[in-house]
C-alpha positions as a Markdown table, in Angstrom:
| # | Residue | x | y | z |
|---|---|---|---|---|
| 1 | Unk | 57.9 | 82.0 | 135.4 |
| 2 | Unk | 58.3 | 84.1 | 132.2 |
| 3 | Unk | 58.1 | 87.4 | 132.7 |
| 4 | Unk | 55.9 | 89.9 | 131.2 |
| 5 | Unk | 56.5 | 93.5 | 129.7 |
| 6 | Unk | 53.0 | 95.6 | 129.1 |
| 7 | Unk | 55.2 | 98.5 | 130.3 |
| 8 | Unk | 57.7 | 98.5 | 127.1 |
| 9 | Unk | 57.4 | 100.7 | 123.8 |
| 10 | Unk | 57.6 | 98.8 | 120.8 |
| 11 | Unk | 61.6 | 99.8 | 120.3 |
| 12 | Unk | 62.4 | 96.7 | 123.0 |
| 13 | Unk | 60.3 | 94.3 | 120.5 |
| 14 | Unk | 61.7 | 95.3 | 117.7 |
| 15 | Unk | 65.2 | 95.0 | 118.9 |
| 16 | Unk | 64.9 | 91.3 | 119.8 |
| 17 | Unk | 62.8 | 90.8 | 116.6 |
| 18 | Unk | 64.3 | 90.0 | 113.1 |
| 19 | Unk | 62.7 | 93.8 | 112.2 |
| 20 | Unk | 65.7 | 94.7 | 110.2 |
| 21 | Unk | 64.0 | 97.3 | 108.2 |
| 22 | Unk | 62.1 | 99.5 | 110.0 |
| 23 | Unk | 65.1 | 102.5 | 109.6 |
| 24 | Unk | 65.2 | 101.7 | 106.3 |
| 25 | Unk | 62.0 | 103.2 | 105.2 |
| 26 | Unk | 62.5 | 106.9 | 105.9 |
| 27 | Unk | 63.5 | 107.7 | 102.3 |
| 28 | Unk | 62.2 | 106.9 | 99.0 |
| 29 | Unk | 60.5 | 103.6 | 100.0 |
| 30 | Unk | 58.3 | 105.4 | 102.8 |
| 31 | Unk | 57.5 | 108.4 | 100.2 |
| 32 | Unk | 56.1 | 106.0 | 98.0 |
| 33 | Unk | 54.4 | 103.9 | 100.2 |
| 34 | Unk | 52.7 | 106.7 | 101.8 |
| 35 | Unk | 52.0 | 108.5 | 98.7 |
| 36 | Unk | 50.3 | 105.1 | 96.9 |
| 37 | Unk | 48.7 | 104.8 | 99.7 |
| 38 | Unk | 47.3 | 108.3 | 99.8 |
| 39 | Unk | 46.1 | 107.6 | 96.8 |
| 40 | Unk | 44.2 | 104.3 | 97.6 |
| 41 | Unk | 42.4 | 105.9 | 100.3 |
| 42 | Unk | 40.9 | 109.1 | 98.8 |
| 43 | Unk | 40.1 | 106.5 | 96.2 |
| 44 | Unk | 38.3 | 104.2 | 98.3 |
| 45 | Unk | 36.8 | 107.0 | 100.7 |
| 46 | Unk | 35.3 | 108.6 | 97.7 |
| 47 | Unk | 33.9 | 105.5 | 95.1 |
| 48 | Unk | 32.6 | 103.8 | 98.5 |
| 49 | Unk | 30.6 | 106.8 | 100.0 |
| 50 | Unk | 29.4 | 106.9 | 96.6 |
| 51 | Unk | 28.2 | 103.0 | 97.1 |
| 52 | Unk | 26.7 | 103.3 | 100.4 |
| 53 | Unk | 25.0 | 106.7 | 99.4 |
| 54 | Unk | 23.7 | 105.2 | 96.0 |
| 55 | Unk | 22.0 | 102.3 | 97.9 |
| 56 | Unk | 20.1 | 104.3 | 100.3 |
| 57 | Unk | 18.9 | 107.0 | 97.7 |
| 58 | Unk | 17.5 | 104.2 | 95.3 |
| 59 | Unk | 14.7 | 102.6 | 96.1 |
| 60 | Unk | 15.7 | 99.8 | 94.0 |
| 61 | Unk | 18.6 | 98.8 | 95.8 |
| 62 | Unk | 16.8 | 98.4 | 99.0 |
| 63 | Unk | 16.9 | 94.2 | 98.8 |
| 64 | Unk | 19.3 | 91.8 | 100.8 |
| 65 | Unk | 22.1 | 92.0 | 98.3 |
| 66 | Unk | 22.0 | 95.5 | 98.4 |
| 67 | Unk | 22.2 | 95.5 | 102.0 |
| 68 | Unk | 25.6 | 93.7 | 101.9 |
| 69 | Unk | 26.8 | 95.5 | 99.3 |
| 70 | Unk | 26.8 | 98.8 | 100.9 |
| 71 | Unk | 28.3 | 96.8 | 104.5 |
| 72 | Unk | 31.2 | 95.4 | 101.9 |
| 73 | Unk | 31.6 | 99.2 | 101.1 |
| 74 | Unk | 31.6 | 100.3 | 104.7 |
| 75 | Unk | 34.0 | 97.8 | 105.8 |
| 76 | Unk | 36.2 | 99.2 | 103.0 |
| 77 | Unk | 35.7 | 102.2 | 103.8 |
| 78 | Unk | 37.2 | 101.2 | 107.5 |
| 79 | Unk | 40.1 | 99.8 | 105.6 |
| 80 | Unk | 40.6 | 103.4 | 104.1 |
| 81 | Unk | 40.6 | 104.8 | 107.8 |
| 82 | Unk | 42.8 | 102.0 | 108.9 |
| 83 | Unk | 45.2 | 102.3 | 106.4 |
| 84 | Unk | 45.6 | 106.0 | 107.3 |
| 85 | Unk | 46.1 | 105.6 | 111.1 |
| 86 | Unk | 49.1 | 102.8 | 110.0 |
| 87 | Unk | 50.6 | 105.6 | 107.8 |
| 88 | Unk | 51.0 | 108.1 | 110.6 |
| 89 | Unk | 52.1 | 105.6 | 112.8 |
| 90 | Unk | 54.9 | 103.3 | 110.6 |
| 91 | Unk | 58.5 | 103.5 | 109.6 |
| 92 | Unk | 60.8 | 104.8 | 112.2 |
| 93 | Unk | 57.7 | 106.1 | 114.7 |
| 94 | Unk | 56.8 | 102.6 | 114.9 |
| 95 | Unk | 59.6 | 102.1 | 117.5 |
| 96 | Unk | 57.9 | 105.1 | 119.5 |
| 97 | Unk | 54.8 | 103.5 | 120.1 |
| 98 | Unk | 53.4 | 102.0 | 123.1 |
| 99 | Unk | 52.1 | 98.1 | 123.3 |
| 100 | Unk | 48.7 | 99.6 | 123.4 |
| 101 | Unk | 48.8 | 101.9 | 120.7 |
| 102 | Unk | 50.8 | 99.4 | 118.2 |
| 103 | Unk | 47.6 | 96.9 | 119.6 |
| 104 | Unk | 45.4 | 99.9 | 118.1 |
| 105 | Unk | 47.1 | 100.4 | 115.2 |
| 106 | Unk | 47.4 | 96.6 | 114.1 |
| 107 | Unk | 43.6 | 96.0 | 115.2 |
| 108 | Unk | 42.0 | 98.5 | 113.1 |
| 109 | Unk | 43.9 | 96.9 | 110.3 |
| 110 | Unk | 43.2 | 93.1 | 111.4 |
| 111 | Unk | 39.1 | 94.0 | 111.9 |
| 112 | Unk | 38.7 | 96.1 | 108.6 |
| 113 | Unk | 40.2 | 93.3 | 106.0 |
| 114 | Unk | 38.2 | 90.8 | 108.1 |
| 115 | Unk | 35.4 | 92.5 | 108.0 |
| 116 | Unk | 35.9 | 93.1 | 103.9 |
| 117 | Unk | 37.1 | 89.2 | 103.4 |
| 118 | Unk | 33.6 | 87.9 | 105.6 |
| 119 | Unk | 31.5 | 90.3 | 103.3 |
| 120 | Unk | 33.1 | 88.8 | 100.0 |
| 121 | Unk | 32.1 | 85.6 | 101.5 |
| 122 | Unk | 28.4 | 86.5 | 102.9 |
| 123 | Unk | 27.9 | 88.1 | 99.2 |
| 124 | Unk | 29.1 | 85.1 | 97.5 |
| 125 | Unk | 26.8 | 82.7 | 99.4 |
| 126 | Unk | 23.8 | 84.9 | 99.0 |
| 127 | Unk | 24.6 | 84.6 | 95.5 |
| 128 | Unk | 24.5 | 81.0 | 95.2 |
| 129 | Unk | 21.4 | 80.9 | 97.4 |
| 130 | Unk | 19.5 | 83.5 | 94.9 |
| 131 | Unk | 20.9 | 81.7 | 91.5 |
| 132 | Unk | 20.5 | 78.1 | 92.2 |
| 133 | Unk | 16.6 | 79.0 | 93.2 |
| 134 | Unk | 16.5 | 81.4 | 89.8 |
| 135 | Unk | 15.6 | 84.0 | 91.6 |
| 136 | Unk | 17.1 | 87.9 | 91.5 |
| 137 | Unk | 17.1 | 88.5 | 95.3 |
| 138 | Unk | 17.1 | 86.0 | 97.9 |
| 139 | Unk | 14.1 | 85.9 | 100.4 |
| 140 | Unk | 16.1 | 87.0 | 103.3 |
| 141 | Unk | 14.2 | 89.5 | 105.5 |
| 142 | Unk | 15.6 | 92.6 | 106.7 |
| 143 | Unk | 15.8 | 91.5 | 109.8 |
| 144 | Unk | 17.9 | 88.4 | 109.2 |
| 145 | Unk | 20.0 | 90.7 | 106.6 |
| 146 | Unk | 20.9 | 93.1 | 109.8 |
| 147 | Unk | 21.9 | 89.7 | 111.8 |
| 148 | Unk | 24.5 | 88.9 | 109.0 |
| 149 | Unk | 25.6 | 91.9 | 109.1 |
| 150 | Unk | 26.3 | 92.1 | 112.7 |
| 151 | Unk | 27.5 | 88.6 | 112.4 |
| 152 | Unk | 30.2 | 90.1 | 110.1 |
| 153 | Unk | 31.5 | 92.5 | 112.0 |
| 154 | Unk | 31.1 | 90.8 | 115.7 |
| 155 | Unk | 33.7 | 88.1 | 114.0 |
| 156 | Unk | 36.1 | 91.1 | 112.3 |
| 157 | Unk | 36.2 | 92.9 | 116.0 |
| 158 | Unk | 36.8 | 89.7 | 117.4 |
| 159 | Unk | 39.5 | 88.5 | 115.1 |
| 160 | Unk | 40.7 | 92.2 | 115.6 |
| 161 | Unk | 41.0 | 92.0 | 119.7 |
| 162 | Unk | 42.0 | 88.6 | 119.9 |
| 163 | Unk | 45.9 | 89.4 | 120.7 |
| 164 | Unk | 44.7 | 92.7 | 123.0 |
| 165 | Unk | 42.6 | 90.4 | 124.5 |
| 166 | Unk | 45.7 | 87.7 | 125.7 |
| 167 | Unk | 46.8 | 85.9 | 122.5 |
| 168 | Unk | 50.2 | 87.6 | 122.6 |
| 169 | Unk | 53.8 | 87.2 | 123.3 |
| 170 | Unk | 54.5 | 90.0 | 126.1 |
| 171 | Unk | 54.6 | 87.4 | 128.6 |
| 172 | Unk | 56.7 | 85.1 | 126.2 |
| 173 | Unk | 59.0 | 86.6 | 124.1 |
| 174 | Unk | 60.8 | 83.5 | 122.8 |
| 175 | Unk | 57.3 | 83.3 | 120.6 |
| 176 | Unk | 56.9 | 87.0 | 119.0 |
| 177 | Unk | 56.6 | 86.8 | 115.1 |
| 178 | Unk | 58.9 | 89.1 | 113.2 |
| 179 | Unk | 56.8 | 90.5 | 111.1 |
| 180 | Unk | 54.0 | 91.3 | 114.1 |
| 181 | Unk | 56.8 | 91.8 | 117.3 |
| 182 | Unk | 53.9 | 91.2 | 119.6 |
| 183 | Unk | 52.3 | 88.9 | 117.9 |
| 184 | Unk | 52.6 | 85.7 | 119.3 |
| 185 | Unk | 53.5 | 83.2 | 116.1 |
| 186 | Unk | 50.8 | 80.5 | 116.8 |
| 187 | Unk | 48.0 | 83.7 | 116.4 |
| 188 | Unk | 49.4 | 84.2 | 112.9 |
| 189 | Unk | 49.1 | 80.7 | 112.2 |
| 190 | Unk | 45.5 | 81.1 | 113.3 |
| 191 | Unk | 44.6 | 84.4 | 111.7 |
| 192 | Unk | 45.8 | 83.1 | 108.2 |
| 193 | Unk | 44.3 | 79.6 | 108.3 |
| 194 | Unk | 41.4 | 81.2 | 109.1 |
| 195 | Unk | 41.4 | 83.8 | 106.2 |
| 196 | Unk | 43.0 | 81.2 | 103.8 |
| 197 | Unk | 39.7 | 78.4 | 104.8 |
| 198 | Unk | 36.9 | 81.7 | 104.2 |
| 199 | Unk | 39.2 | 82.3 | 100.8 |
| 200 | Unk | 38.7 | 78.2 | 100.0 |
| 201 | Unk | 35.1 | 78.4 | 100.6 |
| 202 | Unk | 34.8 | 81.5 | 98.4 |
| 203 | Unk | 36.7 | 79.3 | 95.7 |
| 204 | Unk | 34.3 | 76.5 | 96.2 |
| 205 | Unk | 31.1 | 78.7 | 96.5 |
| 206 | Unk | 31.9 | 80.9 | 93.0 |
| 207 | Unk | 33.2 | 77.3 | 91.2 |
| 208 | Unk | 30.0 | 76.0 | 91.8 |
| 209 | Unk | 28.0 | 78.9 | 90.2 |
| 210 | Unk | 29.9 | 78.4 | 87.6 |
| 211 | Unk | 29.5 | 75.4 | 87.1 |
| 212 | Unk | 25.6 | 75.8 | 87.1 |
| 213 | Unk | 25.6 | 78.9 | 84.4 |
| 214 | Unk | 27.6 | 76.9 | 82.3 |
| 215 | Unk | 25.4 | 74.1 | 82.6 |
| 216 | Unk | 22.0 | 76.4 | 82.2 |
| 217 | Unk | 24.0 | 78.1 | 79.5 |
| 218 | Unk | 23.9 | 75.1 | 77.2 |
| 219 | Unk | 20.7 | 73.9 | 78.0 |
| 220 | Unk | 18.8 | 77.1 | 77.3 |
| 221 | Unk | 21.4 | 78.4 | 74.4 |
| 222 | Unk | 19.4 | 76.6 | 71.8 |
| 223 | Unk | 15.8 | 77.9 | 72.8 |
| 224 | Unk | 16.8 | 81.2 | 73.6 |
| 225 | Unk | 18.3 | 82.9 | 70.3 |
| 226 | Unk | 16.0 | 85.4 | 70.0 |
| 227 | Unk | 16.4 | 86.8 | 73.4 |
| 228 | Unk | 20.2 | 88.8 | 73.8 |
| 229 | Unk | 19.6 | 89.3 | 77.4 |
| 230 | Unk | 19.1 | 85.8 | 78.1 |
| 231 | Unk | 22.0 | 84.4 | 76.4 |
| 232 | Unk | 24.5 | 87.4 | 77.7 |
| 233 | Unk | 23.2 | 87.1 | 81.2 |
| 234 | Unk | 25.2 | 83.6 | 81.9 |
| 235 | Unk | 28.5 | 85.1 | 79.9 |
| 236 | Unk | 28.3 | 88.5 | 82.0 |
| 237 | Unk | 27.9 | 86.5 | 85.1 |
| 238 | Unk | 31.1 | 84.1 | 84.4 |
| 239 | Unk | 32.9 | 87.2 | 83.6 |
| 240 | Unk | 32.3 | 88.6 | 87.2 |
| 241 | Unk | 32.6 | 86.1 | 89.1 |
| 242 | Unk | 36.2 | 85.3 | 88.1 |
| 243 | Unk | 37.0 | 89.1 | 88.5 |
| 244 | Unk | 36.2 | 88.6 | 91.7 |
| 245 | Unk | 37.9 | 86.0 | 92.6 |
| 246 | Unk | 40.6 | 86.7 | 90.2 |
| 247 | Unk | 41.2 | 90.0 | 92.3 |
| 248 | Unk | 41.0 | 88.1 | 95.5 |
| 249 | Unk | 43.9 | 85.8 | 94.5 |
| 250 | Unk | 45.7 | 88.5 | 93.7 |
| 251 | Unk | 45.4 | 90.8 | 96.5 |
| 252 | Unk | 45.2 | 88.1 | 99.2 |
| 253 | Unk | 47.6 | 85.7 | 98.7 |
| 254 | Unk | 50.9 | 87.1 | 99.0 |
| 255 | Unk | 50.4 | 88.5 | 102.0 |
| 256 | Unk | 48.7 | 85.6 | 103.9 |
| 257 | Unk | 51.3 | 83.4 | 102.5 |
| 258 | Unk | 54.0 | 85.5 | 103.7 |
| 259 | Unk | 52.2 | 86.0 | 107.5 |
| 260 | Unk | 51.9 | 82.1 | 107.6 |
| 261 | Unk | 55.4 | 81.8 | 107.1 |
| 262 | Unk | 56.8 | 83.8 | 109.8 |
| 263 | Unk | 54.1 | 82.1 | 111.8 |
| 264 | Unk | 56.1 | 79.3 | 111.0 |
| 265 | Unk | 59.6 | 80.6 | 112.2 |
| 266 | Unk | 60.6 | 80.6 | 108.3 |
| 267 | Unk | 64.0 | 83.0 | 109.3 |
| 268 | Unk | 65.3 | 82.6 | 105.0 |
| 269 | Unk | 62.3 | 84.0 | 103.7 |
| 270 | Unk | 62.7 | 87.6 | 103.6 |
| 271 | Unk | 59.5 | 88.8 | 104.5 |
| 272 | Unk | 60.8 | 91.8 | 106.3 |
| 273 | Unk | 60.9 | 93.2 | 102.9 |
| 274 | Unk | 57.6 | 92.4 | 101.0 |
| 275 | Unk | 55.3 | 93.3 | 103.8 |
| 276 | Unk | 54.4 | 96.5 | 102.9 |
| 277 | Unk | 54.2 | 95.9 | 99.2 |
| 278 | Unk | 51.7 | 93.3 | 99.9 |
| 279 | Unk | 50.1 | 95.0 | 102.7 |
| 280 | Unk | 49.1 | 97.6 | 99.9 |
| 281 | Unk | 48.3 | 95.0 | 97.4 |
| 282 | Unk | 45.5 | 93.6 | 100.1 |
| 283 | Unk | 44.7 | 97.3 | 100.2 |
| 284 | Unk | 44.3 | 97.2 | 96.9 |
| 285 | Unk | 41.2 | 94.6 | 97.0 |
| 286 | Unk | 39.1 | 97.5 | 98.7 |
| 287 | Unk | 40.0 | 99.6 | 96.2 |
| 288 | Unk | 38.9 | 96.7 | 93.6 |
| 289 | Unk | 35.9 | 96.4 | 95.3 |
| 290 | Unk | 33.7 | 99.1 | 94.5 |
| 291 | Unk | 34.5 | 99.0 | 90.9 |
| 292 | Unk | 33.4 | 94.9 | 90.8 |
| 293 | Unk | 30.6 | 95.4 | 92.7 |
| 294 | Unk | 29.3 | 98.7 | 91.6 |
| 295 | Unk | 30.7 | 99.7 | 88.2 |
| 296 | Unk | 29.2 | 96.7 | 86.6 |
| 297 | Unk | 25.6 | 97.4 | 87.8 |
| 298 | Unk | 23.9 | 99.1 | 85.6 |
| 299 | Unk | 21.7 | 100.4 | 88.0 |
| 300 | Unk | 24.3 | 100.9 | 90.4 |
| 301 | Unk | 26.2 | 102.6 | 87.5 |
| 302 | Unk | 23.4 | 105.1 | 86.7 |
| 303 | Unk | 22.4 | 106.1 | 90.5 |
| 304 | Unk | 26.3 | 107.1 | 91.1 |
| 305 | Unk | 26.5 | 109.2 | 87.8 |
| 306 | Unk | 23.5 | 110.4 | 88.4 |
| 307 | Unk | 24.9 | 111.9 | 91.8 |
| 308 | Unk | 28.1 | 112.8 | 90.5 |
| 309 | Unk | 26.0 | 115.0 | 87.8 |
| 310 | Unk | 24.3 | 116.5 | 90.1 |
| 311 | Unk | 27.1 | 117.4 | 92.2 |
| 312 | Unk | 28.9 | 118.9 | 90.1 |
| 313 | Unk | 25.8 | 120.2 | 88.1 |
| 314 | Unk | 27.2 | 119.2 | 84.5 |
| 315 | Unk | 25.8 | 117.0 | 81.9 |
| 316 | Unk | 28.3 | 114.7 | 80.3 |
| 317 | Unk | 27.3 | 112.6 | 77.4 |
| 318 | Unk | 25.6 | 109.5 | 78.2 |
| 319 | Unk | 27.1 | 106.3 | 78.3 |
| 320 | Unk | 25.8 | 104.0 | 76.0 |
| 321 | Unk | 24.1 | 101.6 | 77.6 |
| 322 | Unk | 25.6 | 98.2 | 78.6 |
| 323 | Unk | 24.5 | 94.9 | 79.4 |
| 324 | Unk | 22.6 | 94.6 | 82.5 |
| 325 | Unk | 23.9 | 93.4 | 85.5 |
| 326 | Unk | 23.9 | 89.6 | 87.1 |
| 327 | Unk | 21.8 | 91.0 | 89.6 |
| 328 | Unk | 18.9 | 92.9 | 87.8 |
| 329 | Unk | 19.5 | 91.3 | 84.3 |
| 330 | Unk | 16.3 | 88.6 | 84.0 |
| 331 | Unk | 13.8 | 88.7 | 81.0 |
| 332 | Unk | 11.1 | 89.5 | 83.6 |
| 333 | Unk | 12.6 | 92.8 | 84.8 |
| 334 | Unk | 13.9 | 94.4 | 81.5 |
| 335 | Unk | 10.9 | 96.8 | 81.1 |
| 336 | Unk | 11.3 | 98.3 | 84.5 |
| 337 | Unk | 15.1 | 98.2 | 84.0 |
| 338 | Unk | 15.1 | 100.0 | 80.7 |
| 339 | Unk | 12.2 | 102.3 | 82.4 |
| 340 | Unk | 14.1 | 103.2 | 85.2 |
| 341 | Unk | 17.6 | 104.1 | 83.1 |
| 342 | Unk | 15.6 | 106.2 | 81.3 |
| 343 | Unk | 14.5 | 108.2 | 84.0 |
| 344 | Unk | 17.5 | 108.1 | 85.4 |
| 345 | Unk | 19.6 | 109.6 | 82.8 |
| 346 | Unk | 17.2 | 112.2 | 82.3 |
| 347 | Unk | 16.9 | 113.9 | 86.0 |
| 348 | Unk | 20.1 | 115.8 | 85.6 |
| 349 | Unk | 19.5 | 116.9 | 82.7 |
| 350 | Unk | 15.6 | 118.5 | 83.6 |
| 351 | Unk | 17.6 | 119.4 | 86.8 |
| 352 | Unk | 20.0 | 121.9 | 84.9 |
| 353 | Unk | 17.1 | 123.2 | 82.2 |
């Protein structure tokens, strides 16, 4: 009978782990891990609450995509909180820890990327839903918009509580990852798979309205050269969807790659000296986020400058205007769009006469 040690700190996992590292990041390394990611998080804390408070100010914004676009920031905005908890609790305190409060630690960290990854993917299928019927918003009801959006986060809490829950190695030590010493190996296997099968579907989903634009492009191009919003609208919309997942590839990867293979024993790998580098390059995605999702709105794009002028109760030179979003950019909307920009750029300014 194996026997089990809930009563340990983390220093007895670490020990019988391949962590090899974990001394080594009280100089220069940890300073510069802790001060990038600092900086990440007042970022993300900052051009998030901007998000979320943009989409309940404008009335605009109050439609399904909207709705998941301020939960996407909110889960990032966990990630930011997250991150910070890691930071007070990594490099040589990790060994002080107790099984519970490493559980903590790694949970808040497991549930916030979840939750950010199964946002990405609820937004990309609402997406294709709303563009492969031609229509702006899809015709999901508030109330089916709040179930998805509980839905999201019952599966990142779940996913973040699994190993609390039983899925770990205290009882079993000859199975502890390296990278996650009470981890159990086979729940990496399983936490990556699963994350690398939503990042497949994302692939799939954002391929496919590709493929349509690109096909409505050049059916429409030659009946629709005297309209520039029409024929930018399919180019703008190409453009963000392989930012997105572009940026997801990017931030992702590595470090799913690199959890499946010490999930798979790989003892040659060296991933005892990446993981932090990529931990902060997935950090980096809710970082990203905001600025995909947001910056390129243009009505997103006014609310939040709007705010920030009125904060700070200045009046910057306007920004000339851009291309309308893939969200709000139809033929049928551009006189309330060019309407409401208006209006928009002009409270600050009636606001500081």
């Amino acid at each position: 009978m194996n026997e089990c040690h809930y009563d340990k700190h983390m220093d007895f996992f670490y020990n019988r782990s391949n962590t090899d590292t974990v001394d080594d990041w009280t100089g220069t390394k940890l300073v510069i891990v802790l001060c990038v990611g600092s900086f990440f998080c007042l970022f993300i804390f900052f051009s998030n609450s901007l998000v979320i408070a943009a989409v309940i100010k404008n009335r605009k914004f109050h439609f399904p995509f909207y709705y998941l676009l301020a939960n996407l920031a909110a889960a990032d905005f966990f990630a930011g909180i997250a991150y910070v908890f890691l930071m007070f609790n990594t490099g040589p305190v990790s060994k002080t820890l107790t099984v519970n409060r490493w559980f903590l630690r790694q949970g808040l960290l497991d549930t916030s990327l979840t939750a950010s990854l199964t946002n990405l993917l609820v937004i990309a299928v609402e997406r294709h839903v709303s563009i492969m019927r031609m229509r702006v918003h899809s015709n999901l009801t508030k109330k089916r918009v709040t179930l998805l959006i509980l839905l999201v986060w019952a599966i990142a809490i779940f996913m973040g509580s699994v190993p609390t829950l039983g899925w770990n190695c205290l009882c079993n030590i000859s199975a502890c990852s390296s990278l996650a010493p009470v981890y159990s190996r086979s729940y990496l296997v399983f936490w990556t798979v699963s994350n690398l099968m939503a990042f497949f579907i994302m692939v799939v989903v954002y391929l496919r309205i590709y493929m349509y634009v690109k096909r409505k492009t050049n059916v429409l191009s030659p009946h629709t050269s005297g309209s520039i919003s029409r024929r930018r609208t399919p180019v703008k919309l190409m453009k963000t969807v392989m930012t997105v997942l572009g940026a997801f590839v990017v931030c992702w990867t590595p470090g799913l790659v690199v959890l499946l293979l010490d999930g798979l024993n790989c003892r040659q790998c060296g991933v005892q000296h990446v993981k932090r580098w990529f931990l902060l390059l997935a950090l980096l995605n809710s970082v990203m986020n905001p600025i995909i999702y947001s910056y390129k709105d243009e009505d997103m794009y006014s609310t939040m400058k709007k705010m920030i002028c009125c904060f700070s109760q200045e009046n910057p030179e306007r920004r000339p205007s851009r291309v309308p979003s893939t969200v709000l950019s139809r033929s049928d909307t551009g006189s309330q769009y060019i309407e409401d920009s208006i209006s928009q750029g002009t409270v600050c300014n009636k606001s500081s006469s």
